Coordinates of C-alpha atoms in Angstrom, one line a residue:
Chain A
M1 CA -47.5 -171.5 -15.2
K2 CA -45.5 -170.0 -12.1
K3 CA -46.2 -166.2 -11.5
I4 CA -44.1 -163.7 -11.1
L5 CA -44.5 -160.2 -9.5
I6 CA -41.8 -157.3 -10.4
I7 CA -41.8 -153.9 -8.1
E8 CA -39.9 -151.5 -9.3
D9 CA -40.3 -147.4 -9.8
E10 CA -37.6 -147.7 -12.6
L11 CA -40.2 -148.3 -15.5
E12 CA -37.4 -149.1 -17.7
L13 CA -36.1 -151.4 -16.0
L14 CA -39.5 -152.5 -14.9
E15 CA -40.3 -153.1 -18.5
G16 CA -36.5 -154.6 -19.3
V17 CA -36.8 -157.8 -16.1
S18 CA -40.4 -158.5 -17.5
D19 CA -39.6 -158.8 -21.2
I20 CA -36.7 -161.6 -20.3
L21 CA -39.4 -163.4 -18.0
S22 CA -42.5 -163.1 -20.1
F23 CA -40.2 -164.7 -22.9
E24 CA -39.0 -167.5 -20.5
G25 CA -42.4 -168.7 -19.6
F26 CA -43.5 -167.0 -17.0
E27 CA -47.1 -165.1 -16.4
I28 CA -46.0 -162.2 -14.7
Y29 CA -47.4 -158.8 -12.9
T30 CA -46.0 -155.5 -12.8
A31 CA -46.5 -152.9 -10.1
P32 CA -44.9 -149.2 -10.6
N33 CA -44.4 -149.2 -6.7
G34 CA -44.3 -150.4 -3.6
R35 CA -48.1 -149.7 -2.2
I36 CA -49.6 -151.5 -5.3
G37 CA -47.0 -154.2 -5.0
I38 CA -48.7 -155.3 -2.0
E39 CA -51.6 -155.7 -3.1
L40 CA -50.6 -157.3 -6.5
A41 CA -49.5 -160.0 -4.3
K42 CA -52.0 -160.3 -1.9
K43 CA -54.5 -160.5 -4.5
H44 CA -52.2 -162.9 -6.8
A45 CA -50.2 -165.0 -4.6
P46 CA -47.4 -164.5 -7.0
D47 CA -44.2 -168.1 -6.6
I48 CA -42.1 -164.8 -6.6
I49 CA -41.3 -161.8 -6.0
L50 CA -38.2 -159.1 -7.3
S51 CA -38.7 -156.1 -5.7
D52 CA -36.6 -152.6 -6.0
I53 CA -35.6 -151.0 -2.5
M54 CA -35.4 -147.5 -2.7
M55 CA -39.0 -146.4 -3.8
P56 CA -40.6 -143.3 -3.5
E57 CA -43.5 -143.8 -0.7
V58 CA -43.3 -147.7 0.3
D59 CA -40.0 -149.2 0.3
G60 CA -38.9 -152.6 -0.4
F61 CA -37.9 -152.9 2.8
E62 CA -41.8 -152.4 3.8
V63 CA -42.8 -154.5 1.2
V64 CA -41.3 -157.8 2.4
K65 CA -42.0 -156.7 6.3
T66 CA -46.4 -156.5 5.4
L67 CA -46.3 -159.5 3.1
R68 CA -43.9 -161.4 5.6
Q69 CA -47.3 -160.5 8.1
Y70 CA -49.7 -162.7 5.7
S71 CA -50.3 -166.1 5.7
K72 CA -51.1 -166.2 1.5
T73 CA -47.3 -164.4 1.7
V74 CA -45.7 -165.2 4.2
S75 CA -43.1 -167.9 2.5
V76 CA -43.1 -166.1 -1.5
P77 CA -39.4 -165.5 -2.3
I78 CA -38.5 -162.4 -2.5
I79 CA -35.7 -161.0 -4.3
L80 CA -34.6 -157.8 -3.3
I81 CA -33.0 -155.4 -5.9
T82 CA -30.7 -152.6 -5.3
A83 CA -27.9 -150.3 -6.3
L84 CA -24.3 -150.9 -6.2
S85 CA -24.3 -148.3 -3.6
E86 CA -26.9 -149.3 -1.0
R87 CA -25.0 -152.4 -0.4
V88 CA -24.7 -151.7 3.4
N89 CA -28.9 -152.3 3.2
I90 CA -28.8 -155.3 1.8
R91 CA -28.4 -157.5 5.9
K92 CA -31.8 -155.3 6.7
G93 CA -33.3 -156.7 3.9
M94 CA -32.7 -159.9 4.2
E95 CA -32.8 -159.3 8.5
L96 CA -36.4 -158.6 7.6
G97 CA -37.3 -162.3 5.6
A98 CA -35.8 -161.6 2.1
N99 CA -34.7 -164.3 0.3
D100 CA -31.7 -163.0 -1.7
Y101 CA -30.7 -160.1 -3.9
L102 CA -29.5 -159.2 -6.9
I103 CA -27.0 -155.4 -7.7
K104 CA -28.0 -153.0 -10.3
P105 CA -27.0 -153.7 -12.8
F106 CA -27.5 -157.2 -13.4
T107 CA -27.7 -159.7 -15.9
R108 CA -30.9 -162.2 -17.8
V109 CA -28.1 -164.6 -15.8
E110 CA -27.7 -163.6 -12.8
L111 CA -31.5 -163.3 -12.7
L112 CA -32.4 -166.2 -13.8
E113 CA -30.4 -168.5 -11.4
S114 CA -32.0 -166.4 -8.5
I115 CA -35.3 -167.2 -10.0
N116 CA -34.3 -171.0 -10.2
T117 CA -32.7 -171.3 -7.1
Q118 CA -35.7 -170.4 -5.2
L119 CA -38.0 -171.6 -7.0
E120 CA -36.1 -174.8 -6.3
E121 CA -35.7 -173.8 -3.0
N122 CA -39.0 -173.0 -1.9
V123 CA -39.9 -176.8 -3.3
E124 CA -37.9 -178.2 -0.2
S125 CA -41.2 -177.0 1.2
K126 CA -39.5 -176.0 5.3
P127 CA -42.6 -176.3 7.7
Q128 CA -43.7 -173.3 8.4
S129 CA -42.5 -172.7 11.4
I130 CA -38.9 -171.7 10.3
Q131 CA -40.7 -169.8 7.5
E132 CA -41.7 -167.4 9.2
N133 CA -39.6 -164.7 12.3
T134 CA -41.1 -166.2 15.4
G135 CA -37.9 -164.1 16.9
Q136 CA -36.9 -168.0 16.8
Q137 CA -34.6 -167.4 14.3
D138 CA -33.5 -164.0 16.3
I139 CA -32.5 -165.6 18.7
E140 CA -30.0 -168.1 16.8
F141 CA -28.7 -166.0 14.9
N142 CA -27.1 -164.2 17.7
L143 CA -26.6 -167.5 19.4
S144 CA -24.6 -168.6 16.8
Y145 CA -22.7 -165.6 16.6
E146 CA -21.7 -165.5 20.1
F147 CA -21.1 -168.4 20.2
R148 CA -18.8 -169.0 16.9
T149 CA -16.7 -165.6 18.6
S150 CA -16.0 -167.5 21.9
L151 CA -15.3 -170.5 20.0
N152 CA -12.7 -169.2 17.9
V153 CA -10.2 -168.8 20.3
I154 CA -10.9 -171.7 22.7
L155 CA -10.0 -173.7 19.5
G156 CA -8.4 -172.1 17.9
F157 CA -5.4 -171.6 20.8
S158 CA -6.4 -175.1 22.1
N159 CA -6.0 -176.5 18.6
M160 CA -2.6 -174.7 18.2
L161 CA -1.2 -175.9 22.0
M162 CA -1.9 -179.7 20.8
S163 CA -0.8 -179.8 16.8
E164 CA 2.4 -178.2 17.5
P165 CA 3.6 -177.5 21.1
E166 CA 7.5 -177.6 20.6
N167 CA 6.4 -173.8 18.0
Y168 CA 6.0 -171.7 21.1
P169 CA 8.0 -169.6 24.2
A170 CA 6.1 -170.6 27.0
E171 CA 5.3 -167.2 27.5
A172 CA 3.2 -167.2 24.7
I173 CA 1.8 -170.8 25.5
N174 CA 1.0 -169.4 29.4
Q175 CA -1.2 -166.5 27.0
M176 CA -3.1 -168.9 24.9
V177 CA -4.0 -171.2 28.4
K178 CA -4.9 -167.8 30.1
N179 CA -7.1 -166.8 27.0
I180 CA -9.4 -170.1 26.4
N181 CA -9.9 -170.5 30.2
E182 CA -11.2 -166.9 30.1
E183 CA -12.8 -167.5 27.3
G184 CA -14.6 -170.4 28.9
N185 CA -15.4 -168.9 31.4
N186 CA -17.4 -166.4 28.4
L187 CA -18.4 -168.7 26.9
F188 CA -20.7 -170.1 30.4
E189 CA -22.2 -166.6 30.7
I190 CA -22.9 -166.4 27.4
I191 CA -24.8 -170.1 27.7
M192 CA -26.4 -168.9 30.8
K193 CA -27.8 -165.9 29.2
Y194 CA -29.3 -167.9 26.3
L195 CA -30.7 -170.4 29.6
V196 CA -32.2 -167.7 31.0
L197 CA -34.1 -166.3 27.9
I198 CA -35.3 -169.9 27.2
D199 CA -36.9 -170.0 30.5
I200 CA -38.4 -167.1 30.1
E201 CA -39.8 -167.5 26.3
V202 CA -39.9 -171.4 25.8
N203 CA -40.6 -172.8 29.4
Q204 CA -42.6 -169.1 30.8
T205 CA -40.5 -170.1 33.6
S206 CA -41.5 -167.9 36.8
C207 CA -38.8 -165.7 38.2
P208 CA -36.5 -167.6 40.7
Y209 CA -35.0 -165.7 44.0
S210 CA -32.4 -165.8 46.0
E211 CA -32.3 -165.9 49.9
L212 CA -31.9 -161.9 51.3
L213 CA -28.7 -160.7 50.5
A214 CA -26.0 -157.3 50.7
F215 CA -27.7 -156.6 46.7
D216 CA -25.1 -153.6 46.7
K217 CA -22.0 -156.1 47.6
F218 CA -23.2 -158.1 44.6
L219 CA -23.6 -155.2 42.5
I220 CA -20.5 -154.2 43.2
D221 CA -18.4 -157.8 42.5
T222 CA -20.4 -158.6 39.3
I223 CA -19.5 -155.1 37.7
E224 CA -15.4 -155.6 38.7
L225 CA -15.5 -158.7 37.4
V226 CA -16.3 -157.7 34.5
A227 CA -14.8 -154.1 34.2
K228 CA -11.5 -156.9 35.6
K229 CA -12.2 -158.4 32.5
C230 CA -11.7 -155.4 30.3
N231 CA -8.7 -154.0 31.9
R232 CA -11.4 -150.9 32.8
L233 CA -11.0 -151.9 37.5
D234 CA -10.1 -148.0 37.2
D235 CA -12.7 -146.4 34.8
V236 CA -15.8 -147.4 37.3
R237 CA -17.4 -144.9 39.7
F238 CA -19.5 -146.7 42.7
S239 CA -22.6 -144.4 44.2
T240 CA -23.9 -147.3 45.9
K241 CA -26.0 -147.5 49.5
P242 CA -26.1 -151.2 51.0
I243 CA -29.7 -152.8 51.0
K244 CA -31.2 -156.3 51.5
M245 CA -32.7 -157.7 48.1
K246 CA -34.3 -161.5 47.1
L247 CA -33.3 -160.9 43.2
S248 CA -32.1 -164.1 42.4
T249 CA -28.0 -163.5 41.8
G250 CA -28.3 -165.9 38.7
W251 CA -30.2 -163.7 35.9
I252 CA -29.9 -160.5 37.8
K253 CA -25.8 -161.7 37.0
V254 CA -26.8 -162.1 33.4
V255 CA -28.2 -158.5 32.8
V256 CA -25.6 -156.5 35.0
R257 CA -23.0 -158.2 32.6
E258 CA -24.5 -157.6 30.0
I259 CA -24.9 -154.1 30.5
S260 CA -22.0 -153.1 32.0
Y261 CA -19.7 -155.5 29.1
N262 CA -21.4 -153.5 26.2
A263 CA -20.3 -150.3 28.2
F264 CA -16.9 -151.1 28.4
K265 CA -17.2 -152.5 25.0
F266 CA -18.0 -149.1 23.2
S267 CA -16.2 -146.8 25.6
K268 CA -12.4 -145.5 25.0
V269 CA -10.2 -147.1 28.1
G270 CA -10.7 -143.7 30.2
N271 CA -14.4 -143.1 30.2
K272 CA -15.9 -143.7 33.3
L273 CA -18.7 -146.2 33.6
K274 CA -20.7 -144.2 36.7
V275 CA -23.3 -146.7 38.6
R276 CA -25.5 -145.8 41.4
M277 CA -28.6 -146.6 43.3
N278 CA -31.4 -144.9 44.4
Q279 CA -34.3 -145.7 46.8
I280 CA -37.5 -144.5 45.2
G281 CA -40.4 -144.7 47.3
S282 CA -41.0 -148.7 47.0
N283 CA -38.4 -149.2 43.7
L284 CA -34.8 -149.6 44.2
E285 CA -33.0 -147.2 40.7
I286 CA -29.9 -148.7 39.0
Q287 CA -28.4 -146.6 37.0
F288 CA -26.1 -146.9 34.6
A289 CA -23.7 -143.9 32.8
D290 CA -21.0 -144.7 30.4
E291 CA -19.4 -141.9 28.3
G292 CA -19.1 -144.3 25.5
I293 CA -19.9 -143.6 21.8
G294 CA -23.9 -143.8 22.9
Q295 CA -26.4 -145.5 21.2
P296 CA -28.1 -144.9 17.4
P297 CA -31.4 -143.0 17.8
A298 CA -32.7 -146.1 16.2
N299 CA -32.0 -148.5 18.8
V300 CA -32.7 -146.8 21.7
E301 CA -36.9 -146.8 20.7
Q302 CA -36.6 -150.5 19.8
I303 CA -35.0 -151.3 23.1
N304 CA -37.5 -148.4 25.0
N305 CA -40.2 -149.5 23.0
F306 CA -39.4 -153.7 22.6
E307 CA -42.0 -155.9 24.3
H308 CA -41.8 -159.5 22.8
F309 CA -39.7 -161.1 20.9
G310 CA -42.1 -161.8 17.8
K311 CA -43.2 -162.7 14.3
D312 CA -43.4 -158.7 13.1
V313 CA -40.0 -157.3 14.1
S314 CA -36.5 -158.6 13.4
F315 CA -33.9 -157.4 16.2
N316 CA -30.8 -154.8 15.0
Q317 CA -28.1 -157.4 16.8
D318 CA -26.3 -155.1 18.3
V319 CA -29.5 -154.0 20.7
F320 CA -30.0 -158.0 21.5
G321 CA -28.3 -158.0 24.5
M322 CA -30.3 -155.7 25.8
L323 CA -33.8 -157.0 25.2
I324 CA -33.2 -160.2 26.6
C325 CA -31.9 -158.2 29.8
K326 CA -35.4 -156.1 29.5
K327 CA -36.7 -159.0 28.8
I328 CA -35.4 -160.6 32.5
V329 CA -36.2 -157.0 35.1
A330 CA -40.0 -157.1 33.5
K331 CA -39.7 -160.6 34.4
Y332 CA -39.0 -159.5 38.5
G333 CA -41.9 -156.9 38.3
G334 CA -38.9 -154.2 36.9
S335 CA -38.6 -151.7 34.4
F336 CA -36.2 -151.0 31.8
S337 CA -35.2 -148.0 29.8
I338 CA -32.2 -146.4 28.3
E339 CA -31.5 -143.1 27.0
N340 CA -28.6 -141.3 25.4
N341 CA -26.7 -138.5 27.7
A342 CA -26.7 -135.0 26.5
D343 CA -23.1 -134.7 26.3
D344 CA -21.4 -138.8 25.8
G345 CA -22.4 -141.9 26.3
T346 CA -25.8 -143.2 27.3
T347 CA -27.4 -144.6 30.5
I348 CA -29.7 -147.3 31.5
S349 CA -32.1 -147.5 34.4
L350 CA -33.1 -150.1 35.8
L351 CA -35.8 -150.4 37.9
F352 CA -37.2 -153.3 40.7
P353 CA -39.8 -153.3 43.3
I354 CA -38.5 -153.5 47.0
E355 CA -40.6 -156.6 48.8
Chain B
M1 CA 11.9 -171.9 5.2
I2 CA 10.9 -168.6 5.7
K3 CA 10.7 -166.1 2.8
E4 CA 12.6 -163.2 3.2
G5 CA 11.4 -159.9 3.7
S6 CA 8.7 -159.4 6.1
V7 CA 4.7 -159.0 5.2
K8 CA 2.3 -156.5 7.1
I9 CA -0.7 -157.5 8.0
L10 CA -3.7 -155.2 9.2
V11 CA -5.8 -156.8 11.3
A12 CA -9.5 -154.7 12.1
E13 CA -11.3 -156.5 15.3
D14 CA -12.8 -155.3 18.0
E15 CA -12.5 -157.8 20.4
E16 CA -8.6 -157.7 22.3
V17 CA -8.7 -162.0 22.8
N18 CA -9.2 -162.5 18.6
Y19 CA -7.1 -160.3 17.9
I20 CA -4.6 -161.9 20.0
Y21 CA -5.3 -165.4 18.7
L22 CA -4.6 -164.0 14.6
Q23 CA -2.0 -161.5 16.3
T24 CA -0.1 -164.8 17.2
I25 CA -0.7 -167.2 14.2
L26 CA 0.7 -165.1 12.6
K27 CA 3.3 -164.3 14.8
F28 CA 3.8 -167.9 15.5
S29 CA 4.0 -169.1 11.5
K30 CA 6.8 -170.9 10.5
S31 CA 6.8 -169.7 6.0
R32 CA 6.7 -166.1 6.5
K33 CA 7.6 -163.0 8.5
F34 CA 4.6 -160.8 9.5
E35 CA 4.7 -157.6 10.9
V36 CA 0.8 -157.1 12.5
I37 CA -1.2 -154.0 13.1
H38 CA -4.3 -153.8 14.8
A39 CA -7.7 -151.4 14.5
K40 CA -10.3 -151.4 17.3
N41 CA -13.1 -150.5 14.6
G42 CA -14.4 -150.2 11.4
K43 CA -13.4 -146.4 10.5
E44 CA -9.9 -147.0 12.1
A45 CA -9.0 -149.7 9.6
V46 CA -9.9 -146.9 7.2
E47 CA -7.5 -144.3 8.7
M48 CA -4.5 -146.3 9.0
C49 CA -5.0 -147.6 5.2
N50 CA -4.5 -144.0 5.0
E51 CA -2.0 -143.0 7.1
V52 CA 0.1 -146.6 7.6
S53 CA 2.1 -147.2 4.3
N54 CA 3.1 -150.3 2.4
I55 CA 0.1 -152.9 3.9
D56 CA 0.2 -155.8 2.2
L57 CA -3.2 -157.3 3.4
V58 CA -6.5 -156.5 6.1
L59 CA -8.2 -159.4 8.0
M60 CA -11.5 -157.1 8.9
D61 CA -13.9 -158.6 11.3
I62 CA -17.3 -157.7 10.3
K63 CA -19.6 -156.8 13.3
M64 CA -17.4 -153.7 15.0
P65 CA -18.4 -150.2 16.9
V66 CA -18.3 -147.1 15.1
M67 CA -18.1 -148.5 11.3
N68 CA -18.5 -152.0 10.4
G69 CA -16.2 -154.1 8.5
Y70 CA -18.8 -153.8 5.0
E71 CA -18.9 -150.1 5.4
A72 CA -14.7 -150.5 6.1
T73 CA -14.2 -152.1 3.1
I74 CA -16.1 -149.8 0.7
E75 CA -13.6 -147.2 2.0
I76 CA -11.1 -148.8 1.7
K77 CA -11.6 -149.8 -2.4
K78 CA -12.5 -146.5 -3.4
N79 CA -8.8 -145.5 -2.8
Y80 CA -7.1 -149.1 -2.9
P81 CA -8.0 -151.4 -4.8
K82 CA -5.9 -154.1 -4.7
L83 CA -5.0 -154.3 -1.3
P84 CA -7.0 -157.5 -0.5
I85 CA -8.5 -158.0 2.6
I86 CA -10.4 -161.4 3.9
A87 CA -13.7 -160.6 6.3
Q88 CA -13.4 -162.7 8.9
T89 CA -16.5 -163.1 10.9
A90 CA -19.0 -165.3 12.8
F91 CA -21.7 -164.3 10.5
A92 CA -22.5 -168.0 9.5
S93 CA -24.3 -167.6 6.4
S94 CA -24.1 -168.3 2.6
T95 CA -26.1 -164.6 2.6
D96 CA -23.1 -163.0 4.9
R97 CA -20.9 -164.6 2.4
K98 CA -21.8 -163.4 -0.6
L99 CA -23.0 -160.0 1.4
A100 CA -18.7 -160.0 1.8
L101 CA -17.8 -160.4 -1.2
D102 CA -19.7 -158.0 -2.8
V103 CA -18.6 -155.0 -0.7
G104 CA -15.7 -156.0 -2.5
C105 CA -14.0 -158.5 0.0
D106 CA -11.8 -160.9 -1.9
E107 CA -12.4 -164.4 0.6
Y108 CA -14.1 -164.6 3.1
I109 CA -13.2 -167.0 6.3
S110 CA -15.7 -167.9 9.1
K111 CA -15.2 -168.1 13.4
P112 CA -13.9 -169.9 14.7
I113 CA -10.7 -169.5 11.9
D114 CA -8.9 -172.3 11.2
R115 CA -5.0 -171.9 11.0
L116 CA -3.9 -173.1 8.2
L117 CA -6.3 -172.6 5.9
L118 CA -6.3 -168.2 7.2
L119 CA -2.5 -169.1 6.5
N120 CA -2.9 -170.8 3.0
M121 CA -5.2 -168.2 2.2
I122 CA -3.3 -165.4 3.0
E123 CA -0.4 -166.7 1.2
T124 CA -2.4 -166.8 -2.4
F125 CA -2.7 -162.3 -1.9
L126 CA 1.1 -162.7 -1.8
D127 CA 3.4 -162.8 -4.0

């Protein structure tokens, strides 16, 4: 007999769902809150867990997060129950490792369908590595997102040009070719970024160093290239001084590009990006201060506390690029921190040891 | 044959070049005359729906700064429950699709976007 655990603080709903499922022949465990739910899940290893999201003390997110850490419950399908008004929370639940969700009020048929789907999918017994969030899922998710966004333009425009070139005036064709080329370059940069990430996370390569080069010039060139692409050349202010460093241009370029691209993306035309270089003792500090919309405090905290891509945490997509940057900087023995400015925007500070 | 009258489409899209792609598709459509307006995030999309009259359809990107497409869809549907909204996103999983439909989007199309599929989809909401 399949075992189902129901975690729900609304007792009427708990009873209703419990009645339906026991009538269908399932063995039912019920928990009136998240804390008891987690205990029962560890004790009975149910085949499926249904959990409400909004509960006092231990909520549904916490239930998912906790149960995904124990080998006994790491792969149990979890179906979240949520109110109509909380729908925007669902993504968070799914990112933490829930398998499906039901929106209240749901019908008996919807409930049974969701449960049967989960039971069938679980029989296919996916390899353990896919079920555990090893950080691999975060990487796959973001990689897929960024590739698809770039390819949207590349494939879209090239298909149009191939299928009916006679439909477009020369001016439109020039624009399309220009966009295809730009997105191609963009995609190349994205690929470089993920290759560096793979080098760090999978191959565990040590960081490369270049020949001694004029680092300030490299910094300005890289940022201006991004600014030009975003039509924001007028918005960049540099306060740098000549310094020669051996930092690899390839890996550091990924960092500089990602930070400046984000600064432009999350600010308006006219908002400035100020890039400063200071020598502090035997360290070089590079600061990127933008006047954009700033980062939610939760993102700032997540970036500053980040050490590894790993099992226990799932990352907000908006911060993922920053986490890759932090990983790269750390490889050079440097540090990466971000804070919201007192007025507008954020400041990102990189600190590299000067050799 | 181009049908009579123009159709006003609001494109909510933060990436300039992706907006240009959609605008080009619509501008050179052989079956309809489209008028395209552009919102750069969810908040602008909600405001434009309130301020611009006679919008016929919204193409809604999901991941945008300031306000995302899920939230914007919920807001827009509060005032304009019948305004068709097509989610267009690079999120590719079936969960994302389900979520887009659950927040009130009428259809969902994944990036990379197929031009003919998009035009077909838009057509089903017109007339």
